[in-house]
Short mmCIF file of C-alpha atoms in Angstrom, two decimals:
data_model
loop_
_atom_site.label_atom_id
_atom_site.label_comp_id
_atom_site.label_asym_id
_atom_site.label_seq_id
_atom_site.Cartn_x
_atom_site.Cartn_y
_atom_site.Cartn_z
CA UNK A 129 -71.07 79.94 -104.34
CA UNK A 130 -69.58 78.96 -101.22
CA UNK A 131 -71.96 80.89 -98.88
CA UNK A 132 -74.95 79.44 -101.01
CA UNK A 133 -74.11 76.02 -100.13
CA UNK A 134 -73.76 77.20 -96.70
CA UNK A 135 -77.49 77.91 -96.79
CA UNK A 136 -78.29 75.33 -98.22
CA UNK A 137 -76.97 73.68 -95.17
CA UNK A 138 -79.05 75.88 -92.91
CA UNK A 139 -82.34 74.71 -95.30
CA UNK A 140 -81.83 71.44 -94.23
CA UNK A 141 -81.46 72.23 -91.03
CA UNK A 142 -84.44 73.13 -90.73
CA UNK A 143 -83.76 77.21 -90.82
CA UNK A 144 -82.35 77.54 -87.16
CA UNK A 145 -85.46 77.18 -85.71
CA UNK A 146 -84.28 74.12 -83.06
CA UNK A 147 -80.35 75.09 -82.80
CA UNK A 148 -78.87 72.37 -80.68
CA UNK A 149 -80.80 69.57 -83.23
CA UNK A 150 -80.03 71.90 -86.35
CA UNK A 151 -76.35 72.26 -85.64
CA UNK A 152 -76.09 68.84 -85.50
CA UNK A 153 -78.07 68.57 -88.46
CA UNK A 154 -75.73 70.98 -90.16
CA UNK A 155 -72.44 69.09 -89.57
CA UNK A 156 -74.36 65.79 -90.62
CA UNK A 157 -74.88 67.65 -94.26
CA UNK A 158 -71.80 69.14 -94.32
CA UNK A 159 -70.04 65.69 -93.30
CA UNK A 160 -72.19 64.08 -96.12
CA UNK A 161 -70.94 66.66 -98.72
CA UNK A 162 -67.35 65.97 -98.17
CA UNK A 163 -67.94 62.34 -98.43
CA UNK A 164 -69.87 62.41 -101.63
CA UNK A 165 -67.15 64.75 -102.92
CA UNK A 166 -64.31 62.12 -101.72
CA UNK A 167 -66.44 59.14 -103.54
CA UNK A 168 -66.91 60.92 -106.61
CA UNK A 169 -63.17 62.40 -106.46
CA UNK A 170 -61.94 58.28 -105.98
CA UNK A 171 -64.16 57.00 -108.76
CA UNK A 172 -62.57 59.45 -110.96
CA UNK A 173 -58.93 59.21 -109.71
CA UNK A 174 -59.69 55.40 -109.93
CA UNK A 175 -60.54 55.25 -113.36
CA UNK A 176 -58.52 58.20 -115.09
CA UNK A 177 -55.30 58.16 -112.38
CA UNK A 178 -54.83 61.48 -110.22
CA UNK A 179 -53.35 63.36 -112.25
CA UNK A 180 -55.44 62.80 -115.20
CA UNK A 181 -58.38 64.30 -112.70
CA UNK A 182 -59.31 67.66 -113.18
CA UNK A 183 -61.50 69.24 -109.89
CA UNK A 184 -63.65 70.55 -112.40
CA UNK A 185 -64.80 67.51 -113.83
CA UNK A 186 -65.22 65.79 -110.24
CA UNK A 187 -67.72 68.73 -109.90
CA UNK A 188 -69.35 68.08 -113.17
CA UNK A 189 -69.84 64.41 -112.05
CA UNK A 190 -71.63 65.90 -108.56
CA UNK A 191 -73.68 68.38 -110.64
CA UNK A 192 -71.78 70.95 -108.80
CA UNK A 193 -69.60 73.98 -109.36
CA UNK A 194 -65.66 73.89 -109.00
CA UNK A 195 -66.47 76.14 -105.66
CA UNK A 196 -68.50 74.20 -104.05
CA UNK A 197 -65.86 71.88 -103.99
CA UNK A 198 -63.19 74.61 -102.58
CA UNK A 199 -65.41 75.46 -99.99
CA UNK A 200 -65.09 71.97 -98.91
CA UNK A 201 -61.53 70.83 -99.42
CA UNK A 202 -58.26 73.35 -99.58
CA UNK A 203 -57.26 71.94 -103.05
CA UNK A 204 -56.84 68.37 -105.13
CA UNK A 205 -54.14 67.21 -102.98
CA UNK A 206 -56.57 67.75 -99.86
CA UNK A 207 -58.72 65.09 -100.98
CA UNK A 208 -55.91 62.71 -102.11
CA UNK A 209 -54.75 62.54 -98.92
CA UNK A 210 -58.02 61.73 -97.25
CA UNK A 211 -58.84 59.07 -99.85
CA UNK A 212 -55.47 57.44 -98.74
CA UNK A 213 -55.78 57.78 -95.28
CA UNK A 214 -59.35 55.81 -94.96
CA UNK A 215 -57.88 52.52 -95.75
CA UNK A 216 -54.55 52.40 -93.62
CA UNK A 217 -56.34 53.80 -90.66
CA UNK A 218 -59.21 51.31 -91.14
CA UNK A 219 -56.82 48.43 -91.40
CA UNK A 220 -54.64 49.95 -88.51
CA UNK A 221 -57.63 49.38 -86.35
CA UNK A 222 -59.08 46.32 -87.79
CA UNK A 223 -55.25 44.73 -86.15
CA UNK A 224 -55.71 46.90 -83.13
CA UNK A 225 -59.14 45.14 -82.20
CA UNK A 226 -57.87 41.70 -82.98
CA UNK A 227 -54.75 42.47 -80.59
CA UNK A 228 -57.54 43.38 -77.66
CA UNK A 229 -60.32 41.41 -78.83
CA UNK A 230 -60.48 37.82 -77.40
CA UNK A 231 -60.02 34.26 -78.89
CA UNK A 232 -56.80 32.31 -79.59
CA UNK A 233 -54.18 33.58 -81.56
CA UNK A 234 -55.36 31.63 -84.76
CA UNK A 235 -59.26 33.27 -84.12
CA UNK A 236 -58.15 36.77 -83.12
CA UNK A 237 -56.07 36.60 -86.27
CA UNK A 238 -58.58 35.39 -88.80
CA UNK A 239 -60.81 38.28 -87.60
CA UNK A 240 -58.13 40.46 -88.08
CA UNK A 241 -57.28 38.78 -91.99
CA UNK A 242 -61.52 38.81 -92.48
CA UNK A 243 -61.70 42.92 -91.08
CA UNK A 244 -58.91 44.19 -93.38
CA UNK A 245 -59.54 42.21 -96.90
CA UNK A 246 -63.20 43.63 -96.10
CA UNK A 247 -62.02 46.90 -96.15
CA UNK A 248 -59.93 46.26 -99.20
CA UNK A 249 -62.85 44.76 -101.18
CA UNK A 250 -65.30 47.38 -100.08
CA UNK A 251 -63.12 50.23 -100.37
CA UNK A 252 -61.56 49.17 -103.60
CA UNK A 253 -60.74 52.50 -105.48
CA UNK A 254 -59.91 54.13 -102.05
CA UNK A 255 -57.34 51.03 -101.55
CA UNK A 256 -56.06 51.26 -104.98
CA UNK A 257 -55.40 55.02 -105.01
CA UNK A 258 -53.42 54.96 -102.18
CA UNK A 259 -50.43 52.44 -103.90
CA UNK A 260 -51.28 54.28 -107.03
CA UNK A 261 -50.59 57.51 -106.23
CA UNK A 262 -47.87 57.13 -103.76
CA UNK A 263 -46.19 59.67 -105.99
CA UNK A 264 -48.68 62.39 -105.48
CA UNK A 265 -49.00 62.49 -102.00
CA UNK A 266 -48.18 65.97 -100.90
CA UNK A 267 -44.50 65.53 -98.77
CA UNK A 268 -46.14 66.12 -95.08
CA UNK A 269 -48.90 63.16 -96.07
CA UNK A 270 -46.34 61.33 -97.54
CA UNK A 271 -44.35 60.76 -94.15
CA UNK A 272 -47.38 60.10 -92.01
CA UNK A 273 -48.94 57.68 -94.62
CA UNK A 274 -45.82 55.86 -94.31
CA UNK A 275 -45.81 55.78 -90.73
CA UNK A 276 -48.94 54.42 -91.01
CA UNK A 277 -47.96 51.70 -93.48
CA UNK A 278 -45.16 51.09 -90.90
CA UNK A 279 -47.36 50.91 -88.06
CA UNK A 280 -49.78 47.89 -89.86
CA UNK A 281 -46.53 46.15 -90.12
CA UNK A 282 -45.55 45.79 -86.62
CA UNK A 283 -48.96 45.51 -85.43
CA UNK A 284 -49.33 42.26 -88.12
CA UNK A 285 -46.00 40.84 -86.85
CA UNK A 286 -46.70 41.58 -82.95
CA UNK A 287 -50.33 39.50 -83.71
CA UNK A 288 -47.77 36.48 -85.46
CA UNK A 289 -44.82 37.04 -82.70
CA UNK A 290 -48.15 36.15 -79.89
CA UNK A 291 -49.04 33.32 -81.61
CA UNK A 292 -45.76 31.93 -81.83
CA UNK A 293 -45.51 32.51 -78.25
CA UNK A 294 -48.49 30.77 -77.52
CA UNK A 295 -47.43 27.79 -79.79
CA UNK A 296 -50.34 27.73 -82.02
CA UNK A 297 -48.41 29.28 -85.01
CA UNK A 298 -45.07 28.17 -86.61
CA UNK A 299 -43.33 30.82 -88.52
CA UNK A 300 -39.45 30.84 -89.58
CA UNK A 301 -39.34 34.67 -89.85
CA UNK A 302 -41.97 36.82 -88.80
CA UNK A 303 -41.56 39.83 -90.67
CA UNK A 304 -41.38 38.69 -94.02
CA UNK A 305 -44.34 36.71 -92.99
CA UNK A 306 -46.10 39.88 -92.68
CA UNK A 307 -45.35 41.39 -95.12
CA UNK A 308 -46.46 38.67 -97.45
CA UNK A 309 -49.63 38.28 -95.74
CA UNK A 310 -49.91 42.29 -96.15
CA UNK A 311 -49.61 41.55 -100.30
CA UNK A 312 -51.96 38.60 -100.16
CA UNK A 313 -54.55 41.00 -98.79
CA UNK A 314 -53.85 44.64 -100.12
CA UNK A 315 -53.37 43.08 -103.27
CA UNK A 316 -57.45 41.91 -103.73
CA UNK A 317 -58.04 45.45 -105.32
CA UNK A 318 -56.49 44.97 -108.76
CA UNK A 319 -58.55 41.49 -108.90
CA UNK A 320 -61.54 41.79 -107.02
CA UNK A 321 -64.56 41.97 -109.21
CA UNK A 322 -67.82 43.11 -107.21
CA UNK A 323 -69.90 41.33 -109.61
CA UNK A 324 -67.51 37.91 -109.62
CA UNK A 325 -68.34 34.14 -108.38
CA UNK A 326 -67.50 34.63 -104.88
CA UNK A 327 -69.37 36.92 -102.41
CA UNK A 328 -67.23 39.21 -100.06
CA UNK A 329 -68.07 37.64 -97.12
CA UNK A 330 -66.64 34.40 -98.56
CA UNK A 331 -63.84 35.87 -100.28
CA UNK A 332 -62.52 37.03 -96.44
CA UNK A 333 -63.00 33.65 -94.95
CA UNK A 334 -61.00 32.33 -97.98
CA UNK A 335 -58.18 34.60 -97.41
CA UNK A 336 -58.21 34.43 -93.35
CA UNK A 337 -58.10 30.31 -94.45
CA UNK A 338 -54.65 30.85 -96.61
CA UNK A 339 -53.32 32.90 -93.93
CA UNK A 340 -53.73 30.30 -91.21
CA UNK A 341 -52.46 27.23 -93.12
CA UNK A 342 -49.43 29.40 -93.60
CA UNK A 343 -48.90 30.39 -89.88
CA UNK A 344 -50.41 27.50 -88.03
CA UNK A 345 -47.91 24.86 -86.29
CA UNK A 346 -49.03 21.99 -88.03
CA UNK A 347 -50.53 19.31 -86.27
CA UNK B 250 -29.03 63.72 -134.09
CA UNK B 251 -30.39 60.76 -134.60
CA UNK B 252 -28.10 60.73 -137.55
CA UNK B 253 -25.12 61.52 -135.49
CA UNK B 254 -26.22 58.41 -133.32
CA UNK B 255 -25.83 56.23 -136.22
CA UNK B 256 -22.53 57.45 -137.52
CA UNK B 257 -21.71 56.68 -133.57
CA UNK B 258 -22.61 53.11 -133.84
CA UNK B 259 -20.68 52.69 -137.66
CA UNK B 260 -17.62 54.04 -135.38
CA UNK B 261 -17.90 51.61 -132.74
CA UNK B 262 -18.89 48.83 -134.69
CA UNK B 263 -15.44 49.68 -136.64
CA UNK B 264 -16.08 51.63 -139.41
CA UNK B 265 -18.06 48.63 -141.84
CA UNK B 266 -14.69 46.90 -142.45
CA UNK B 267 -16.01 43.77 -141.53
CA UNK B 268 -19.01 43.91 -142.62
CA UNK B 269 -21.19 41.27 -140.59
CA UNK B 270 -19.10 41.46 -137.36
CA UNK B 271 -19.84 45.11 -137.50
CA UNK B 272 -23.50 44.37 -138.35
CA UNK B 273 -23.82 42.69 -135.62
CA UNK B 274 -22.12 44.98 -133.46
CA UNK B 275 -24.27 47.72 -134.91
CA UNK B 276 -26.98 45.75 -133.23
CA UNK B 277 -25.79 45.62 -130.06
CA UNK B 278 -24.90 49.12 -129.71
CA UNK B 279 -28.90 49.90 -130.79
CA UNK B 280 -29.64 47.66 -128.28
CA UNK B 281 -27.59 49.07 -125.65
CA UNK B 282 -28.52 52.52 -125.89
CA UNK B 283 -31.99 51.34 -125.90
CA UNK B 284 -31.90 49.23 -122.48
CA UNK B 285 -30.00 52.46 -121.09
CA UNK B 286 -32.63 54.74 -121.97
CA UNK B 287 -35.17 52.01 -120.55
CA UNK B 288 -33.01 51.95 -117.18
CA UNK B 289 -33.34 55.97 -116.94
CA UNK B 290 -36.76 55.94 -117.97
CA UNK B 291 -38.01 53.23 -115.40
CA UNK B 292 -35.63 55.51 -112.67
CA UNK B 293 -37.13 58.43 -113.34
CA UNK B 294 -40.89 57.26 -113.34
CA UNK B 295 -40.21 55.45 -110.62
CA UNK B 296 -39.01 58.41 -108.99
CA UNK B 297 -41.02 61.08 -109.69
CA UNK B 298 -44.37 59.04 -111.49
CA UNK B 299 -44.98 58.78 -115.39
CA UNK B 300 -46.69 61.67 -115.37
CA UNK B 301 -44.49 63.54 -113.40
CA UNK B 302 -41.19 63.09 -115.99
CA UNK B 303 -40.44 64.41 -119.25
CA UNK B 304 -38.54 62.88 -121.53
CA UNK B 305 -36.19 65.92 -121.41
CA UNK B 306 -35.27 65.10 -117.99
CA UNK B 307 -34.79 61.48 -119.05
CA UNK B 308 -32.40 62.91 -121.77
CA UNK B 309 -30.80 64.72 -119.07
CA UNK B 310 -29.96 61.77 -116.75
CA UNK B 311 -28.42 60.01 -119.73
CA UNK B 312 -26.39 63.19 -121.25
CA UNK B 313 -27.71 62.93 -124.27
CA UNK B 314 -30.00 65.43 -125.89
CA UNK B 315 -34.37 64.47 -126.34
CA UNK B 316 -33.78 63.65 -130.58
CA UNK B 317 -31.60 60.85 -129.06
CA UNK B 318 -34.34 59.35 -127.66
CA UNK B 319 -36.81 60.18 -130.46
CA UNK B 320 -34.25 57.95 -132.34
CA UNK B 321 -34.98 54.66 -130.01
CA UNK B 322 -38.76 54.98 -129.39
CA UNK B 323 -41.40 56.65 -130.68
CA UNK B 324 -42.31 58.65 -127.50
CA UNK B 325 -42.69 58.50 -123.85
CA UNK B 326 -45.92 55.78 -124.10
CA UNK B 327 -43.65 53.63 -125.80
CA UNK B 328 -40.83 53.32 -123.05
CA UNK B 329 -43.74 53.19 -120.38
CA UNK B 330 -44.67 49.98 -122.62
CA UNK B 331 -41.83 48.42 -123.01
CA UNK B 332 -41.36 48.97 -119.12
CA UNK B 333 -44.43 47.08 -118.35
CA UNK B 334 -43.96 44.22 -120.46
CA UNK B 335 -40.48 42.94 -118.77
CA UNK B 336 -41.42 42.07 -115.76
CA UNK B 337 -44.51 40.14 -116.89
CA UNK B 338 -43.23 38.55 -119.70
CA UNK B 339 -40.60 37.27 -117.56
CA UNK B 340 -42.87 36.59 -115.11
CA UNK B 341 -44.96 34.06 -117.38
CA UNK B 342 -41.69 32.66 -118.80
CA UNK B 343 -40.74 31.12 -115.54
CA UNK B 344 -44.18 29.54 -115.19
CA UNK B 345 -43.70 27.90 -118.49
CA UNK B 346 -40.12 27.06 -117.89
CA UNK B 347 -41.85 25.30 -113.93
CA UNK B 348 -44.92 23.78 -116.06
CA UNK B 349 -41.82 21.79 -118.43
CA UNK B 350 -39.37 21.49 -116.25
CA UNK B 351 -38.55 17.96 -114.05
CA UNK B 352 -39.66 17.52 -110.30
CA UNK B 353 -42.42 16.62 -108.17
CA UNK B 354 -44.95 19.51 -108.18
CA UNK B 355 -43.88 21.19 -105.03
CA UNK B 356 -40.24 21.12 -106.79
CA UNK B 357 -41.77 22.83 -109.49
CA UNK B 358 -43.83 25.17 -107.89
CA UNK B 359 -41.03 26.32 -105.64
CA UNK B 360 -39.09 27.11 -108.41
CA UNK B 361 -41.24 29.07 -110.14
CA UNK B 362 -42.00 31.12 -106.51
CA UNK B 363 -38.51 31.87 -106.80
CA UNK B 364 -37.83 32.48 -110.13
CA UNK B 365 -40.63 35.27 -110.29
CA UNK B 366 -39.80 36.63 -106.62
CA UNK B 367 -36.03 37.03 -108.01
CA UNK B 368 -37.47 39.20 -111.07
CA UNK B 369 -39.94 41.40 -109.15
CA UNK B 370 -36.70 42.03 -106.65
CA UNK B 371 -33.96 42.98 -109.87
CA UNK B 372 -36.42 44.98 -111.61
CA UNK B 373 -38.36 46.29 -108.74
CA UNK B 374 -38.88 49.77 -111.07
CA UNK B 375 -39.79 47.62 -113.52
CA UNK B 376 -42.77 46.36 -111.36
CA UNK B 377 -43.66 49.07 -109.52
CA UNK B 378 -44.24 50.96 -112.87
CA UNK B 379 -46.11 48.50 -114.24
CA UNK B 380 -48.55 48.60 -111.58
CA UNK B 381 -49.11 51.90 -110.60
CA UNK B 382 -48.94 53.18 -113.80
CA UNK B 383 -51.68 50.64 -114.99
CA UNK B 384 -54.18 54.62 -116.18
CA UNK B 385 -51.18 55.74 -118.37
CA UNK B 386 -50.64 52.29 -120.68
CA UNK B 387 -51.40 53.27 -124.24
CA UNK B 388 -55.62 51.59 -124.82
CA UNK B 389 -53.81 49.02 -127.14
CA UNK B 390 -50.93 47.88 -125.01
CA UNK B 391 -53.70 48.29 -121.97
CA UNK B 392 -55.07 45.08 -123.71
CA UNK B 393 -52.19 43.09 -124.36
CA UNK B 394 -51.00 43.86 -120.75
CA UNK B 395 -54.37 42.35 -119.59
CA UNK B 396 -53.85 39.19 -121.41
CA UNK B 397 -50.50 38.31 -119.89
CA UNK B 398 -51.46 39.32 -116.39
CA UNK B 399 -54.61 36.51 -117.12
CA UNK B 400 -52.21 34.63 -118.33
CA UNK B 401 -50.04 34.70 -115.69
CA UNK B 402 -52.85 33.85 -113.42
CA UNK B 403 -54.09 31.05 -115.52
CA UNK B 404 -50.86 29.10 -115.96
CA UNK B 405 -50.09 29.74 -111.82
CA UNK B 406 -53.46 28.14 -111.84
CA UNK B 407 -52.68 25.01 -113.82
CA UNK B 408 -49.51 24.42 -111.85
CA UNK B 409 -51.24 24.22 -108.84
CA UNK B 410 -54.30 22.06 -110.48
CA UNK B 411 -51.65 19.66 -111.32
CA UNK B 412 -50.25 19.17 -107.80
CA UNK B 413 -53.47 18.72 -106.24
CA UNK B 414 -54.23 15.95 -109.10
CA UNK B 415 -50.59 14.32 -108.12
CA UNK B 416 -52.16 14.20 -104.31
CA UNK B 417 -49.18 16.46 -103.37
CA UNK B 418 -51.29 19.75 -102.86
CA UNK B 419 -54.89 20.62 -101.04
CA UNK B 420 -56.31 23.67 -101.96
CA UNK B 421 -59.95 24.93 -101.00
CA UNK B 422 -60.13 27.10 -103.66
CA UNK B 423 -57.53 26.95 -106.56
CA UNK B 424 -58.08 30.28 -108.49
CA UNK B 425 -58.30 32.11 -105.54
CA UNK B 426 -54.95 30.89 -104.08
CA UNK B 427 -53.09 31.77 -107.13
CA UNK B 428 -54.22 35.24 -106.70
CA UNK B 429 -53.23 35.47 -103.34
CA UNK B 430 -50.02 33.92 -104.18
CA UNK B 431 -49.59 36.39 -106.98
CA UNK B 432 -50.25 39.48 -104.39
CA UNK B 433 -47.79 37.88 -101.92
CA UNK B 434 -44.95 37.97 -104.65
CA UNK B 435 -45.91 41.03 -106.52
CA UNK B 436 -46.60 43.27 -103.65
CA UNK B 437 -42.23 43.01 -102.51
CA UNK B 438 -41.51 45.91 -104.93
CA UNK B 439 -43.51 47.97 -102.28
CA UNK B 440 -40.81 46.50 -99.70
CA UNK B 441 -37.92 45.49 -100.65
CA UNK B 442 -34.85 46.97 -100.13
CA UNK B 443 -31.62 45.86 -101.78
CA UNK B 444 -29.69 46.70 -98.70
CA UNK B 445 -32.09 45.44 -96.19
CA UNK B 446 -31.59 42.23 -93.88
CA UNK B 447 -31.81 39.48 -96.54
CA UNK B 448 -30.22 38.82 -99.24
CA UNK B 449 -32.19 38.54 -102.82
CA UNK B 450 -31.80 34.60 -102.33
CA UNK B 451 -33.23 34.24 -98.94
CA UNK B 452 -36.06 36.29 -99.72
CA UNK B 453 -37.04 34.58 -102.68
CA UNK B 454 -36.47 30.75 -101.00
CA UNK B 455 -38.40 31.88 -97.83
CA UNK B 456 -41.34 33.14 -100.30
CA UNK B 457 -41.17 29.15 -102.10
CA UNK B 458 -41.13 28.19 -98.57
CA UNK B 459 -44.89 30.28 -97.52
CA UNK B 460 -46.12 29.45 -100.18
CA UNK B 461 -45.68 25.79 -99.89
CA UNK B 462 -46.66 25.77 -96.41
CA UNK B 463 -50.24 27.33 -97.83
CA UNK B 464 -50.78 24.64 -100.48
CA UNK B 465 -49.36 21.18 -99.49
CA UNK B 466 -51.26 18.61 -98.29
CA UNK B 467 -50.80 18.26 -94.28
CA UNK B 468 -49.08 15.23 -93.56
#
């Protein structure tokens, strides 16, 4: 089953015939596979919890066999772990670009606020199964997803301590600070409601607007 | 066994000589056992995930055999339900208790920060349960569990209505901002650590303090 989605790949390659374009072509389909597997996988993780997820029916929602998904991803666990890592790493650099972007304190941070509740919002079963299932990650995961966690931390406060430092914020204790901002935000998933009065766009500007009035010196 | 728990309480409770102090004490005894097996339950799940714990190995933590339990609750859904509703219900009582209690609205507001910030600390199982375990609640407590989170949200809501019609509060965007305060609060069970740098106290007045800053009309 494996091998026959393997030339299936090739198929849409174009059958080997141009083999620089085709290989690229190949890792393209191949890329796409796992990441309709992982969005399928998080819809159903999302709405029946991890372990209430059997492989077989994320392959029945796919239209695919319980193989195809093996060939793919070592085991259920595998693609836990991935779902929780998209989120962290994309918030992890939505702080890293607002530390080296340019702007005041107060703009580099709203971009920073805007970037990650956009991730939240838009990756809203992703977000959710990774604080849901903290008790499935596999051990290894477990200790690099918390570094992770650990690393948005600092990287929030070290954005706060600059701002401080620059006068333009006001903040009795920095880390706490953080980590309440880092609830505000992560928090959006169990109320955000695609369909709901406010678009996306303006539900980030709202938040980055909270954020400020709590950090900002005032004037 | 659940027989032998009885004749257990009767002995404590004296033997029915005095008939309504022992009542009474019978009472107490029931609901002893039944906060204990509450406190092992929420320890375990938090532990090791709803899914992840039998009741057998709840039985085991408390040295008393799974009938013992059977006696107290009807099965595992039930303790995961009872779990849940603490931390809400106490949660919404200290809105209630901030929407009739004396004070400016800033006094009352803070209060109620702290108030629910000092219950997601103590029963930090509590609310970590109740939120990642949201898959697992039984369809008809699922429901009821809805309605008090709303409710929560509504009455948060209403405080803050009320100190923007007193002049004391400016808020872009009311329902929003209680969400955001509701993340900012909720999300310390992912944090906190009873032996970390603060002390219960602090944590909860500097929370009042953020979330003041975020609402109150700039001087």
């Amino acid at each position: 089953m494996a091998g026959q989605g393997e030339s299936g790949d090739r198929a849409a390659a174009g059958g080997g015939r141009m083999s620089r374009r085709s290989g690229a072509m190949r890792d393209e389909v191949i890329a796409f596979k796992r990441e309709r597997i992982l969005e399928e996988a998080a819809a159903a993780f999302y709405e029946h919890g991890y372990q209430g997820t059997t492989l077989e029916a994320v392959a029945t929602r796919l239209g695919v066999t319980k193989p195809f998904i093996y060939y793919h991803f070592r085991n259920k666990a595998e693609i836990l772990s991935e779902i929780c890592r998209r989120g962290i790493t994309e918030a992890v650099a939505a702080l890293d670009a607002a530390q080296a972007g340019e702007g005041t304190p107060d703009q580099r941070l709203a971009a920073a606020i805007e970037a990650i509740t956009r991730t939240v919002l838009e990756q809203q079963a992703y977000t959710a199964i990774y604080f849901r299932e903290e008790k499935n990650y596999p051990a290894d995961d477990a200790v690099e997803l918390n570094r992770r966690r650990k690393a948005f931390d600092h990287k929030l406060s070290a954005l706060l301590e600059e701002g401080v430092a620059a006068g333009v914020f006001e903040i009795e204790d920095v880390r706490l600070t953080a980590l309440a901002i880092g609830g505000m935000i992560s928090w959006a998933f169990t109320w955000y409601n695609p369909r709901g009065r406010l678009s996306t766009a303006e539900i980030c500007r709202r938040m980055a607007g909270l954020v400020l009035r709590m950090v900002r010196r005032p004037e």
